[in-house]
XYZ file of C-alpha atoms in Angstrom:
778
model
C -46.819 16.779 17.860
C -46.638 13.058 18.583
C -44.861 11.925 21.753
C -43.713 8.563 22.995
C -44.593 6.992 26.331
C -41.682 8.721 28.052
C -42.841 12.150 26.952
C -40.096 12.611 24.376
C -40.956 13.691 20.871
C -41.134 10.717 18.558
C -38.454 10.600 15.947
C -39.576 11.600 12.464
C -37.973 8.969 10.263
C -36.513 9.429 6.811
C -38.591 7.708 4.126
C -36.836 5.060 2.051
C -38.394 4.753 -1.417
C -38.234 1.181 -2.657
C -36.365 0.573 -5.957
C -37.847 0.187 -9.444
C -40.616 2.769 -9.063
C -39.221 5.334 -11.461
C -40.194 5.091 -15.111
C -37.250 3.732 -17.106
C -36.929 5.330 -20.524
C -34.307 4.960 -23.256
C -32.039 7.938 -23.765
C -32.906 9.475 -27.157
C -30.100 9.383 -29.675
C -29.285 11.671 -32.519
C -26.659 14.298 -33.091
C -26.206 16.786 -35.869
C -23.868 16.071 -38.784
C -20.216 15.897 -37.700
C -18.311 19.173 -38.060
C -14.503 19.209 -38.097
C -12.686 21.398 -35.589
C -10.257 22.647 -38.248
C -9.489 22.337 -41.929
C -8.177 18.876 -42.803
C -6.185 19.471 -45.972
C -3.246 17.716 -47.642
C -0.679 19.595 -45.610
C -2.377 18.647 -42.336
C -2.628 14.984 -43.346
C 1.044 14.951 -44.374
C 2.096 16.339 -40.991
C 0.322 13.491 -39.165
C 1.708 10.940 -41.641
C 5.232 12.195 -41.001
C 4.706 11.725 -37.275
C 3.617 8.107 -37.786
C 6.617 7.409 -40.027
C 8.960 8.853 -37.412
C 7.391 6.510 -34.853
C 7.939 3.533 -37.176
C 11.634 4.351 -37.430
C 12.143 4.997 -33.708
C 9.821 2.494 -32.030
C 9.460 -0.568 -34.271
C 13.035 -1.764 -33.542
C 12.182 -1.764 -29.813
C 9.143 -4.014 -30.276
C 10.925 -7.291 -31.069
C 9.789 -8.907 -27.829
C 6.471 -7.183 -27.134
C 5.290 -6.760 -30.774
C 3.439 -3.690 -29.451
C 4.246 -0.269 -28.011
C 2.148 2.397 -26.268
C 2.025 5.772 -28.041
C 0.792 9.181 -26.908
C -1.875 11.022 -28.890
C -2.578 14.650 -28.036
C -6.023 16.012 -28.928
C -7.119 19.633 -28.994
C -8.907 20.797 -25.795
C -12.246 21.249 -27.566
C -12.229 17.561 -28.489
C -11.501 16.112 -25.051
C -15.081 14.880 -24.503
C -15.923 11.238 -25.110
C -18.369 12.229 -27.868
C -15.456 13.607 -29.915
C -13.047 10.738 -29.291
C -11.368 9.450 -32.520
C -12.579 5.876 -32.141
C -12.669 5.060 -35.876
C -9.196 6.419 -36.480
C -7.705 4.585 -33.503
C -9.658 1.362 -33.831
C -8.962 -2.305 -33.228
C -7.399 -2.838 -36.665
C -5.133 0.236 -36.421
C -3.923 1.479 -33.027
C -6.734 1.097 -30.450
C -7.079 3.476 -27.504
C -5.912 1.702 -24.343
C -5.620 4.531 -21.835
C -5.774 8.219 -20.988
C -3.280 10.516 -19.328
C -4.164 14.169 -18.964
C -7.553 15.367 -20.120
C -6.270 15.966 -23.675
C -3.944 12.948 -23.809
C -4.740 9.464 -25.151
C -2.583 6.347 -25.152
C -2.909 3.900 -28.050
C -1.436 0.455 -28.685
C 0.754 0.389 -31.790
C 1.771 -2.603 -33.897
C 3.654 -2.656 -37.185
C 0.505 -3.585 -39.094
C -1.601 -1.069 -37.184
C 0.751 1.802 -37.922
C 0.677 0.977 -41.629
C -3.132 0.981 -41.670
C -3.193 4.185 -39.625
C -1.087 5.941 -42.273
C -3.537 4.854 -44.973
C -6.514 6.182 -43.024
C -4.794 9.507 -42.416
C -3.913 9.888 -46.086
C -7.030 8.571 -47.815
C -10.137 8.662 -45.601
C -12.641 11.369 -46.547
C -15.928 10.497 -44.823
C -17.468 13.227 -42.662
C -16.945 11.297 -39.426
C -13.353 10.399 -40.198
C -12.501 13.950 -41.243
C -13.902 15.228 -37.954
C -11.805 12.683 -36.035
C -8.671 13.689 -37.917
C -9.359 17.317 -37.037
C -9.131 16.501 -33.309
C -5.490 15.341 -33.437
C -2.721 17.628 -32.272
C 0.136 15.107 -32.385
C 1.075 11.403 -32.374
C 4.353 10.625 -30.613
C 6.299 7.947 -28.697
C 6.235 7.668 -24.916
C 9.609 9.047 -23.792
C 11.785 8.143 -20.790
C 11.260 11.684 -19.452
C 7.486 11.302 -19.540
C 7.751 7.945 -17.742
C 9.688 9.783 -15.029
C 7.009 12.507 -15.064
C 9.583 15.096 -16.005
C 11.995 14.303 -13.175
C 15.639 13.380 -13.509
C 16.692 9.838 -12.645
C 19.046 10.976 -9.885
C 16.224 12.934 -8.217
C 14.012 9.848 -8.152
C 16.771 7.663 -6.714
C 17.552 10.296 -4.085
C 13.981 10.119 -2.797
C 13.709 6.313 -2.883
C 13.674 4.738 0.602
C 16.738 2.660 1.435
C 16.578 -1.113 1.576
C 19.171 -3.690 2.622
C 20.554 -3.921 -0.912
C 19.666 -0.596 -2.501
C 16.725 1.764 -2.962
C 13.063 0.932 -3.508
C 11.331 2.435 -6.548
C 7.808 1.871 -7.860
C 7.099 1.002 -11.494
C 3.677 0.965 -13.114
C 3.148 -0.640 -16.512
C 0.712 0.279 -19.241
C -2.528 -1.664 -19.078
C -4.034 -2.765 -22.392
C -7.159 -4.090 -20.659
C -8.516 -7.481 -21.717
C -5.925 -7.846 -24.454
C -3.841 -10.818 -25.581
C -0.769 -8.598 -25.914
C -0.651 -7.610 -22.219
C 1.283 -10.691 -20.991
C 4.126 -9.953 -23.411
C 4.369 -6.417 -22.060
C 4.687 -7.754 -18.495
C 7.109 -10.498 -19.516
C 9.355 -7.986 -21.281
C 9.485 -5.824 -18.150
C 10.261 -8.778 -15.885
C 13.038 -9.946 -18.228
C 14.507 -6.433 -18.378
C 14.633 -6.308 -14.567
C 16.256 -9.740 -14.555
C 18.982 -8.615 -16.958
C 19.649 -5.599 -14.742
C 19.652 -7.759 -11.587
C 16.731 -5.828 -10.055
C 14.497 -7.560 -7.511
C 10.720 -7.218 -8.027
C 8.047 -7.262 -5.304
C 4.301 -7.140 -6.061
C 3.084 -7.402 -2.436
C 0.147 -5.146 -1.629
C -0.725 -4.291 -5.219
C -3.604 -5.865 -7.104
C -2.366 -8.097 -9.904
C -4.503 -6.118 -12.361
C -2.750 -2.868 -11.392
C 0.560 -3.951 -13.015
C 2.413 -2.093 -10.260
C 5.709 -3.339 -8.841
C 8.205 -2.466 -6.183
C 11.669 -2.492 -7.795
C 14.864 -2.554 -5.757
C 17.373 -0.355 -7.617
C 21.023 0.336 -6.897
C 22.109 3.159 -9.185
C 20.880 6.093 -11.236
C 21.547 3.953 -14.286
C 18.952 1.450 -13.044
C 16.297 4.188 -12.920
C 17.296 5.365 -16.387
C 17.130 1.813 -17.741
C 13.655 1.250 -16.266
C 12.398 4.477 -17.818
C 13.371 3.123 -21.238
C 11.447 -0.168 -20.929
C 8.698 0.013 -23.526
C 5.882 -1.184 -21.254
C 6.602 1.151 -18.316
C 4.057 3.924 -17.828
C 5.656 5.579 -14.784
C 8.684 5.176 -12.528
C 8.940 6.936 -9.163
C 10.149 6.451 -5.614
C 8.236 4.073 -3.343
C 6.178 6.344 -1.036
C 6.653 6.164 2.724
C 3.665 6.236 5.070
C 3.967 8.768 7.884
C 2.134 9.997 10.937
C 2.593 13.302 12.764
C 4.669 13.478 15.902
C 2.974 15.014 18.955
C 3.603 18.734 19.274
C 3.188 19.345 22.975
C 1.773 17.915 26.183
C -0.233 19.636 28.887
C 0.035 18.797 32.532
C -3.585 18.485 33.527
C -5.493 15.710 35.237
C -7.800 13.588 33.151
C -11.546 14.160 33.517
C -13.704 11.225 34.533
C -14.100 9.034 31.459
C -16.840 6.442 30.927
C -15.858 2.787 31.129
C -17.357 0.253 28.749
C -19.032 -2.581 30.562
C -18.095 -6.108 29.560
C -21.622 -6.923 28.398
C -21.967 -3.760 26.298
C -20.996 -5.223 22.943
C -23.617 -3.422 20.845
C -21.612 -0.279 20.087
C -20.217 1.303 16.915
C -16.551 0.558 16.273
C -13.824 2.394 14.345
C -10.729 0.499 13.243
C -7.771 2.757 14.085
C -5.130 1.981 11.443
C -2.195 3.613 13.156
C 0.790 3.205 15.455
C -1.095 1.279 18.126
C -3.278 2.152 21.120
C -1.870 2.242 24.638
C -3.247 -0.164 27.238
C -2.111 1.910 30.232
C -5.306 3.979 30.464
C -8.021 1.771 31.942
C -10.935 3.770 30.496
C -9.499 3.745 26.963
C -8.499 0.084 27.197
C -12.086 -0.814 28.080
C -13.235 0.574 24.718
C -10.654 -1.379 22.698
C -12.633 -4.342 21.355
C -9.648 -6.072 19.751
C -6.023 -5.678 18.739
C -3.904 -6.733 15.787
C -0.240 -5.762 16.048
C 1.969 -5.917 12.963
C 4.877 -3.879 14.349
C 7.872 -5.538 16.012
C 8.259 -4.607 19.678
C 11.526 -2.620 19.273
C 9.789 -0.259 16.851
C 6.608 0.429 18.808
C 5.568 4.020 19.578
C 1.860 4.155 20.375
C 1.601 7.915 20.981
C -0.105 8.861 17.716
C -2.530 5.935 17.667
C -3.458 6.521 21.307
C -4.234 10.164 20.600
C -6.424 9.198 17.616
C -8.240 6.489 19.597
C -8.862 8.912 22.467
C -10.718 11.230 20.084
C -12.817 8.355 18.721
C -13.838 7.256 22.207
C -13.823 10.482 24.262
C -13.709 13.416 21.836
C -16.571 15.264 23.540
C -15.488 14.567 27.120
C -11.923 15.721 26.462
C -13.015 18.793 24.457
C -16.224 19.957 26.179
C -16.200 23.388 24.500
C -16.411 21.918 21.003
C -20.157 21.510 20.552
C -19.912 19.759 17.173
C -18.668 16.565 18.857
C -21.364 14.311 20.284
C -20.943 12.116 23.358
C -22.474 8.954 21.883
C -20.412 5.859 22.696
C -17.898 4.577 20.150
C -15.281 1.848 20.523
C -12.065 1.133 18.602
C -10.253 -1.825 17.122
C -6.493 -1.333 17.326
C -4.726 -2.182 14.049
C -1.068 -1.379 14.699
C 0.819 -1.074 11.410
C 2.930 2.106 11.661
C 6.339 1.789 13.338
C 8.186 4.460 15.280
C 9.865 7.136 13.144
C 10.914 9.426 16.030
C 14.552 8.791 17.017
C 13.845 10.379 20.416
C 11.459 7.507 21.146
C 13.719 4.586 20.265
C 14.652 2.542 17.232
C 13.097 3.724 13.983
C 12.071 2.131 10.730
C 9.876 3.077 7.804
C 6.537 1.780 6.544
C 6.431 1.592 2.779
C 3.313 1.916 0.665
C 3.137 -1.701 -0.379
C 3.673 -2.876 3.223
C 0.693 -0.792 4.362
C -1.435 -2.203 1.554
C -0.431 -5.771 2.357
C -1.228 -5.285 6.059
C -4.569 -3.667 5.276
C -5.572 -6.460 2.917
C -4.851 -9.102 5.556
C -6.721 -7.221 8.282
C -9.695 -6.521 6.041
C -9.936 -10.173 5.086
C -10.298 -11.023 8.761
C -12.329 -8.110 10.142
C -14.201 -6.261 7.361
C -17.377 -8.284 7.876
C -17.572 -6.886 11.417
C -16.116 -3.365 11.222
C -17.129 -0.953 8.462
C -15.205 2.262 9.270
C -11.401 2.326 9.101
C -9.608 5.501 10.198
C -6.404 6.286 8.274
C -4.801 9.284 9.981
C -1.715 8.884 7.841
C -0.263 10.078 4.578
C 2.756 10.532 2.371
C 4.805 13.487 1.176
C 3.528 13.053 -2.403
C 1.385 16.011 -3.463
C -1.573 14.762 -5.504
C -1.546 15.362 -9.234
C -4.372 17.149 -10.997
C -4.098 14.744 -13.923
C -4.190 11.280 -12.411
C -4.920 9.531 -9.155
C -2.121 8.161 -7.021
C -1.380 4.447 -7.039
C -2.013 4.345 -3.285
C -5.430 5.968 -3.667
C -6.371 3.529 -6.421
C -5.378 0.542 -4.297
C -7.332 1.902 -1.315
C -10.352 2.283 -3.598
C -9.991 -1.342 -4.661
C -9.824 -2.490 -1.028
C -12.885 -0.443 -0.033
C -14.916 -1.858 -2.896
C -13.720 -5.429 -2.383
C -14.465 -5.470 1.343
C -17.477 -3.107 1.414
C -15.960 -0.689 3.946
C -15.270 3.049 4.257
C -11.848 4.608 4.809
C -11.694 7.997 6.513
C -8.436 9.693 5.503
C -6.721 12.857 6.723
C -6.125 15.546 4.085
C -2.478 15.979 5.033
C -0.558 18.733 6.819
C 1.408 21.572 5.279
C 4.497 21.963 7.465
C 6.790 24.471 5.715
C 6.843 27.809 7.560
C 5.257 30.213 7.116
C 2.081 28.136 7.038
C -1.016 28.773 4.911
C -3.187 31.867 4.970
C -6.915 31.909 4.391
C -7.848 32.855 1.778
C -4.807 31.152 0.279
C -2.355 33.194 -1.748
C -1.763 32.179 -5.400
C 1.553 30.541 -4.458
C -0.078 28.592 -1.616
C -2.806 27.182 -3.856
C -0.301 24.844 -5.509
C 2.048 24.242 -2.587
C -0.728 23.413 -0.129
C -2.552 20.771 -2.162
C -3.615 17.465 -0.599
C -1.157 14.579 -0.403
C -1.682 10.926 -1.289
C -3.801 8.967 -0.361
C -6.239 11.842 0.290
C -7.201 11.561 -3.409
C -9.009 8.263 -2.819
C -12.317 8.457 -4.687
C -14.203 6.108 -2.371
C -12.478 7.362 0.775
C -13.803 10.246 2.859
C -11.068 12.862 3.153
C -11.122 15.195 6.149
C -9.631 18.674 6.407
C -9.048 20.673 9.591
C -10.825 23.795 10.840
C -9.833 26.088 13.676
C -11.746 26.106 16.966
C -10.216 29.445 18.008
C -10.172 32.923 16.504
C -6.796 34.474 15.808
C -7.083 38.249 15.642
C -4.012 38.370 13.420
C -1.460 35.950 11.989
C -3.762 32.936 12.007
C -7.169 31.586 10.933
C -10.519 32.834 12.129
C -12.739 30.470 14.075
C -14.285 27.778 11.839
C -11.948 28.683 8.958
C -9.454 26.172 7.524
C -6.388 25.855 9.714
C -2.983 27.122 8.654
C -1.746 23.531 8.149
C -4.794 21.871 6.554
C -4.097 20.926 2.951
C -6.724 21.681 0.324
C -8.062 20.414 -3.010
C -9.242 19.979 -5.573
C -8.353 16.361 -6.106
C -7.497 14.828 -9.470
C -10.210 15.288 -12.074
C -11.316 18.253 -9.918
C -13.267 16.073 -7.486
C -14.039 17.866 -4.231
C -11.375 17.161 -1.630
C -11.473 17.307 1.304
C -14.979 15.834 1.482
C -15.737 17.275 4.914
C -13.947 19.121 7.729
C -13.714 18.882 11.500
C -11.806 20.421 14.389
C -8.104 19.631 14.349
C -6.457 22.077 16.716
C -5.079 25.314 15.347
C -1.969 27.478 15.241
C -0.692 30.786 13.912
C 0.891 30.907 10.486
C 4.343 31.284 12.066
C 3.697 28.232 14.255
C 4.504 30.155 17.432
C 1.017 30.085 18.963
C -0.643 26.699 19.269
C -4.148 25.819 20.443
C -4.354 22.042 20.151
C -7.220 19.627 20.366
C -7.102 17.414 23.457
C -6.844 13.675 23.718
C -4.971 10.945 25.546
C -1.324 10.038 26.018
C 0.330 7.349 28.110
C 0.900 9.851 30.904
C -2.431 11.653 30.902
C -3.980 14.442 28.883
C -2.230 15.632 25.708
C -2.728 18.471 23.254
C -1.853 18.272 19.576
C -2.881 19.531 16.154
C -3.166 18.128 12.654
C -5.692 16.843 10.147
C -4.850 13.425 11.624
C -7.053 14.442 14.545
C -9.957 15.801 12.514
C -10.368 12.432 10.776
C -11.299 10.380 13.898
C -14.061 12.847 14.777
C -15.625 12.145 11.379
C -14.927 8.414 11.703
C -16.937 8.193 14.912
C -19.934 9.909 13.283
C -19.737 7.629 10.244
C -19.477 4.547 12.479
C -22.598 5.666 14.301
C -24.453 6.057 10.998
C -23.525 2.490 10.063
C -24.479 1.263 13.529
C -27.772 3.084 13.996
C -29.327 2.075 10.674
C -30.658 -1.479 10.464
C -29.817 -3.306 8.363
C -26.436 -1.675 7.974
C -26.375 0.676 4.966
C -24.112 0.412 1.962
C -20.953 2.554 1.998
C -22.556 4.757 -0.662
C -25.666 5.445 1.417
C -23.620 5.958 4.590
C -21.453 8.491 2.768
C -24.496 10.263 1.348
C -26.071 10.565 4.814
C -22.815 11.919 6.255
C -22.591 14.500 3.469
C -26.254 15.492 3.198
C -26.479 17.471 6.437
C -22.922 18.833 6.385
C -22.852 22.629 6.541
C -20.438 25.541 6.450
C -19.294 25.760 10.105
C -19.014 29.555 9.847
C -22.641 30.169 8.934
C -24.584 26.935 9.319
C -25.556 27.326 5.646
C -24.310 25.804 2.399
C -20.594 26.041 1.614
C -20.318 28.884 -0.943
C -19.152 28.192 -4.470
C -15.397 28.586 -4.663
C -14.690 27.466 -1.084
C -15.428 23.747 -1.453
C -11.756 22.972 -2.102
C -10.989 24.125 1.447
C -14.150 23.171 3.386
C -15.476 20.305 1.279
C -19.198 19.907 1.841
C -18.808 21.297 5.362
C -18.912 20.073 8.950
C -21.033 16.901 9.323
C -24.052 16.894 11.601
C -23.918 14.440 14.468
C -26.150 11.441 15.039
C -29.139 11.496 15.399
C -29.654 14.818 13.596
C -28.334 13.493 10.292
C -30.733 10.519 10.451
C -34.057 12.214 11.175
C -36.458 14.838 9.934
C -38.184 17.764 11.651
C -41.877 18.755 11.495
C -40.969 21.364 8.875
C -38.743 19.164 6.685
C -39.038 15.783 5.007
C -36.239 13.624 3.635
C -36.567 10.875 1.042
C -33.901 8.312 0.155
C -33.774 6.628 -3.253
C -31.498 3.566 -3.341
C -31.748 2.347 -6.903
C -29.869 1.312 -10.061
C -29.388 3.043 -13.408
C -28.851 1.079 -16.622
C -26.624 2.351 -19.439
C -28.635 3.867 -22.269
C -31.652 4.603 -20.056
C -32.774 7.255 -17.618
C -35.112 7.063 -14.632
C -37.965 9.526 -14.299
C -40.402 10.280 -11.498
C -43.051 12.547 -13.003
C -45.514 14.245 -10.633
C -42.806 14.140 -7.969
C -44.406 14.787 -4.548
C -44.325 18.279 -3.056
C -46.116 19.432 0.112
C -49.399 21.291 -0.434
C -48.575 23.878 2.230
C -45.653 25.059 0.076
C -47.793 25.409 -3.072
C -50.305 28.211 -3.501
C -51.382 30.672 -6.176
C -49.693 28.524 -8.805
C -46.272 28.921 -7.214
C -44.014 26.630 -5.215
C -42.200 27.799 -2.101
C -39.621 26.354 0.256
C -36.110 24.972 -0.064
C -34.785 21.753 -1.573
C -31.398 20.151 -1.304
C -30.150 16.865 -2.693
C -27.101 14.664 -2.248
C -26.218 12.126 -4.918
C -23.552 9.513 -4.191
C -22.370 6.451 -6.075
C -19.319 4.263 -6.421
C -18.230 4.926 -9.997
C -16.734 2.299 -12.246
C -13.012 3.008 -12.200
C -9.986 2.207 -14.323
C -6.449 3.242 -13.425
C -5.324 3.050 -17.071
C -7.636 5.961 -17.872
C -5.579 8.535 -15.948
C -7.614 11.663 -15.361
C -10.644 9.677 -16.584
C -10.211 7.191 -13.724
C -13.901 7.620 -12.825
C -15.664 5.994 -15.763
C -19.314 6.597 -14.856
C -21.259 9.692 -13.896
C -24.869 10.391 -12.927
C -26.736 13.538 -13.875
C -29.653 14.474 -11.603
C -32.366 17.003 -12.407
C -35.234 18.097 -10.161
C -37.600 20.835 -11.269
C -41.017 21.748 -12.603
C -42.931 21.820 -15.861
C -44.144 25.215 -17.031
C -46.421 26.219 -19.855
C -44.781 27.915 -22.814
C -46.095 29.181 -26.115
C -44.268 27.598 -29.051
C -42.668 30.134 -31.396
C -43.188 27.801 -34.354
C -46.793 26.701 -33.860
C -48.187 29.205 -31.374
C -49.532 26.309 -29.315
C -49.163 25.925 -25.576
C -46.426 23.424 -24.694
C -44.964 22.177 -21.446
C -41.281 22.821 -20.800
C -39.114 21.380 -18.014
C -37.181 23.853 -15.833
C -34.645 22.667 -13.261
C -35.002 24.390 -9.893
C -32.404 22.472 -7.857
C -29.056 23.064 -9.602
C -25.769 21.401 -8.650
C -23.675 23.294 -6.143
C -20.037 24.265 -6.570
C -20.170 24.821 -10.288
C -19.602 27.704 -12.627
C -21.393 27.537 -15.924
C -18.461 27.865 -18.277
C -17.742 26.723 -21.785
C -19.027 23.319 -22.810
C -15.609 21.805 -23.465
C -14.999 18.664 -21.435
C -12.178 20.289 -19.471
C -14.499 23.046 -18.325
C -17.250 20.593 -17.407
C -14.805 18.567 -15.332
C -13.353 21.591 -13.575
C -16.333 23.907 -13.237
C -19.316 21.573 -13.215
C -17.644 18.771 -11.199
C -18.549 16.298 -13.908
C -17.515 12.717 -13.084
C -17.389 13.415 -9.325
C -18.585 10.543 -7.074
C -20.556 12.850 -4.747
C -22.544 15.902 -5.789
C -24.828 18.183 -3.850
C -27.666 20.285 -5.209
C -29.576 23.161 -3.659
C -32.524 25.259 -4.706
C -34.428 27.978 -2.878
C -37.800 29.076 -4.232
C -37.346 32.495 -2.632
C -39.955 34.809 -1.159
C -41.903 35.093 -4.424
C -41.860 31.377 -5.136
C -41.425 29.608 -8.470
C -44.338 29.072 -10.852
C -44.902 25.569 -12.175
C -47.441 22.863 -12.973
C -45.833 19.822 -11.360
C -42.455 18.486 -10.242
C -40.258 15.952 -12.013
C -37.081 14.054 -11.012
C -34.753 12.599 -13.649
C -31.477 10.659 -13.300
C -29.279 9.525 -16.174
C -26.100 7.455 -16.337
C -23.159 8.560 -18.464
C -20.290 6.184 -19.292
C -16.868 7.194 -20.563
C -15.217 4.198 -22.166
C -17.852 1.564 -22.856
C -18.843 1.637 -26.503
C -21.147 -1.378 -26.286
C -23.996 -0.944 -23.791
C -24.386 -4.708 -23.459
C -20.913 -4.927 -21.885
C -21.405 -2.096 -19.369
C -22.727 -2.666 -15.869
C -25.699 -1.077 -14.108
C -24.754 1.701 -11.665
C -26.179 1.622 -8.105
C -26.689 5.017 -6.469
C -28.092 6.710 -3.371
C -30.024 9.944 -3.744
C -31.216 11.910 -0.718
C -33.759 14.705 -1.167
C -34.895 17.065 1.585
C -37.796 19.485 1.147
C -38.082 22.087 3.883
C -39.830 25.261 4.916
C -37.034 27.665 5.904
C -39.591 29.660 7.933
C -40.335 26.522 9.984
C -44.096 26.979 9.814
C -45.482 24.563 7.199
C -46.280 20.948 8.252
C -43.980 19.594 5.573
C -43.224 16.262 7.203
C -46.825 15.189 7.778
C -47.887 16.210 4.270
C -45.001 14.453 2.570
C -45.519 11.321 4.673
C -49.138 11.180 3.524
C -48.220 11.657 -0.141
C -45.484 9.027 0.042
C -47.892 6.496 1.570
C -50.335 6.990 -1.280
C -47.811 7.184 -4.137
C -44.898 4.876 -3.390
C -43.888 1.600 -1.917
C -41.838 3.023 0.923
C -40.546 2.251 4.383
C -39.047 4.189 7.237
C -35.271 4.222 7.277
C -34.949 1.875 10.236
C -33.001 3.465 13.092
C -32.280 1.888 16.448
C -34.873 2.927 19.005
C -32.373 4.565 21.348
C -31.412 7.219 18.792
C -33.746 10.038 19.847
C -33.762 13.722 19.086
C -33.796 15.868 22.184
C -35.378 19.093 21.027
C -35.939 20.502 17.570
C -32.598 19.554 16.025
C -31.508 21.212 12.836
C -32.278 20.955 9.167
């Protein structure tokens, strides 16, 4: 084994495969003749025609200003996939599709002329493709005030709206027609309607393209009136941003804490987006590299932010029994945006969603080029929908993409006693779901696990805590992404074992997913810091995820438990950035073009794990990308998806010709899937289709897997782009680790030699001081 001049084992670097070395091939086309899902006879056509005529009578009189109106089209579940979408029926010259709601729900843009042409198509079209499209339709109907209120009564919405000086603040989101000349009229009609009602509008914090507004209402009648405006897609209360008040303090002296020296500026930094960080503790203050306060002095309460910052800087020193926390240095930038909401601590006020977004945008503009990890130990009371992503999550995704940063977000706390069991009961599965903005696609959501073992009435060690909210997120994406220690308590809340951090007066103890998030933030900041040049957010996220493991076993998170544990507990730096003698990791940072797939035939595999015509060992992969997104597509918010396949070719005798052929067999299947029916809804739910991060794992077993050679294939799927020339290439990061679970084969040396001879490659550059002390872990 190689050693450096100090006698330490040299690090075994990850190999970065340079782009454009896979063979790019066009995806073959061709489908069988279209088959309708049901009989399309005269009676069926007449039913759909009657629905369109009813729409003409009810909706056309409301379109005097806008000339258009959104309509809802329900399709049968079997036809939810993009390949079955009725694009000829609802086309540009009839009523084009402009959005998606639930997985079986389309929104189309209606005009008087379009409705007339739609009736003709329904009545007269008889081509095979058109008949199949007609067979997919369940109903065509107007968008109702009740659906705009998401089934809630107007008085309920007003009751939950935060108070303002002159009324109550609601949030309205309009339909988005995309790049369409009719969109301005839809916005203008809404603005004029608010003017007639005397309602003040405020767009601060929201992207102009989101068509989201804060609306100051006074009465239930105002909410009812807004829910009747033809362009409104949803009306709800303006969410409030909250933190968690400290539970208890412990009277113990602080341990000796390291001070940052003035000349030590080369350290990872986490931006703590919170209630502020105290300057009364000299050790903590030395690790604060900057401050930006956006809270007026009378409303300051720095307790929560100080506790979070203490875990970023001193998590290991303050919790020496928790071995999953490393002691590598990490500093904080104090972004104070959350005011006091505890009346016992002074004057209180609320932070509204759009105020948080506005503050974040300003801070990111100034600091994003320097700080890449932003810790958001905050949340709302809004339980995430299964059908669409929250407005707050969508805006956070936009900010992360615009400024090239990563947000680490707490999963949210369940606080209604009795708390949550594990496994969860059927009733708890719905009640304990994550809260906004934990559904952020680009954000890394963190759940809490227990560091203690309750014999009864509480979680076992390393199990999800009784307060940690769970997924899945909208579109069945895996949320939380990862977990970390958060303190723990019994389900009745009577017995508390908190995690320790800092308070103004000394050492404090508290619990909540708010305090799991900073432990992940510090690891992610170290990943960004240790790799030179700094990685993309996609690669940083992939590296954080790739070595995460089930904290109970050290193995993969079992299928069915990912909604509670995510991908597991992340490995610390440097273990997540290096290989061992018996494992080798390759990173592919590349781009996929629509209509093509990338293929690496004769994919390298170590000779020591190949004998007697069989392959041995273990392979796991992590695929991450930042999908194209569109809020108007509802549950189809993620518009791109990448399929990855790694396996071997085997010889097979053709039944038709009797000749020997080669057939591809995947050996590294995606994790956390259940091979169900092929309907789109099942693929989304069971196969995690359209998820921005996927992991794969394959074990060759004791007997090995026969095969001729290995092959890697990646293919891009797009949801809404019909013309490939208008769709964008999709960057991705793929990490592949090949290992000998027996820890005997010289996998690293063999793979390094193959990579040198086969690829243009480089070592993933890591700062020299990041050394492995000992064997590490796979």
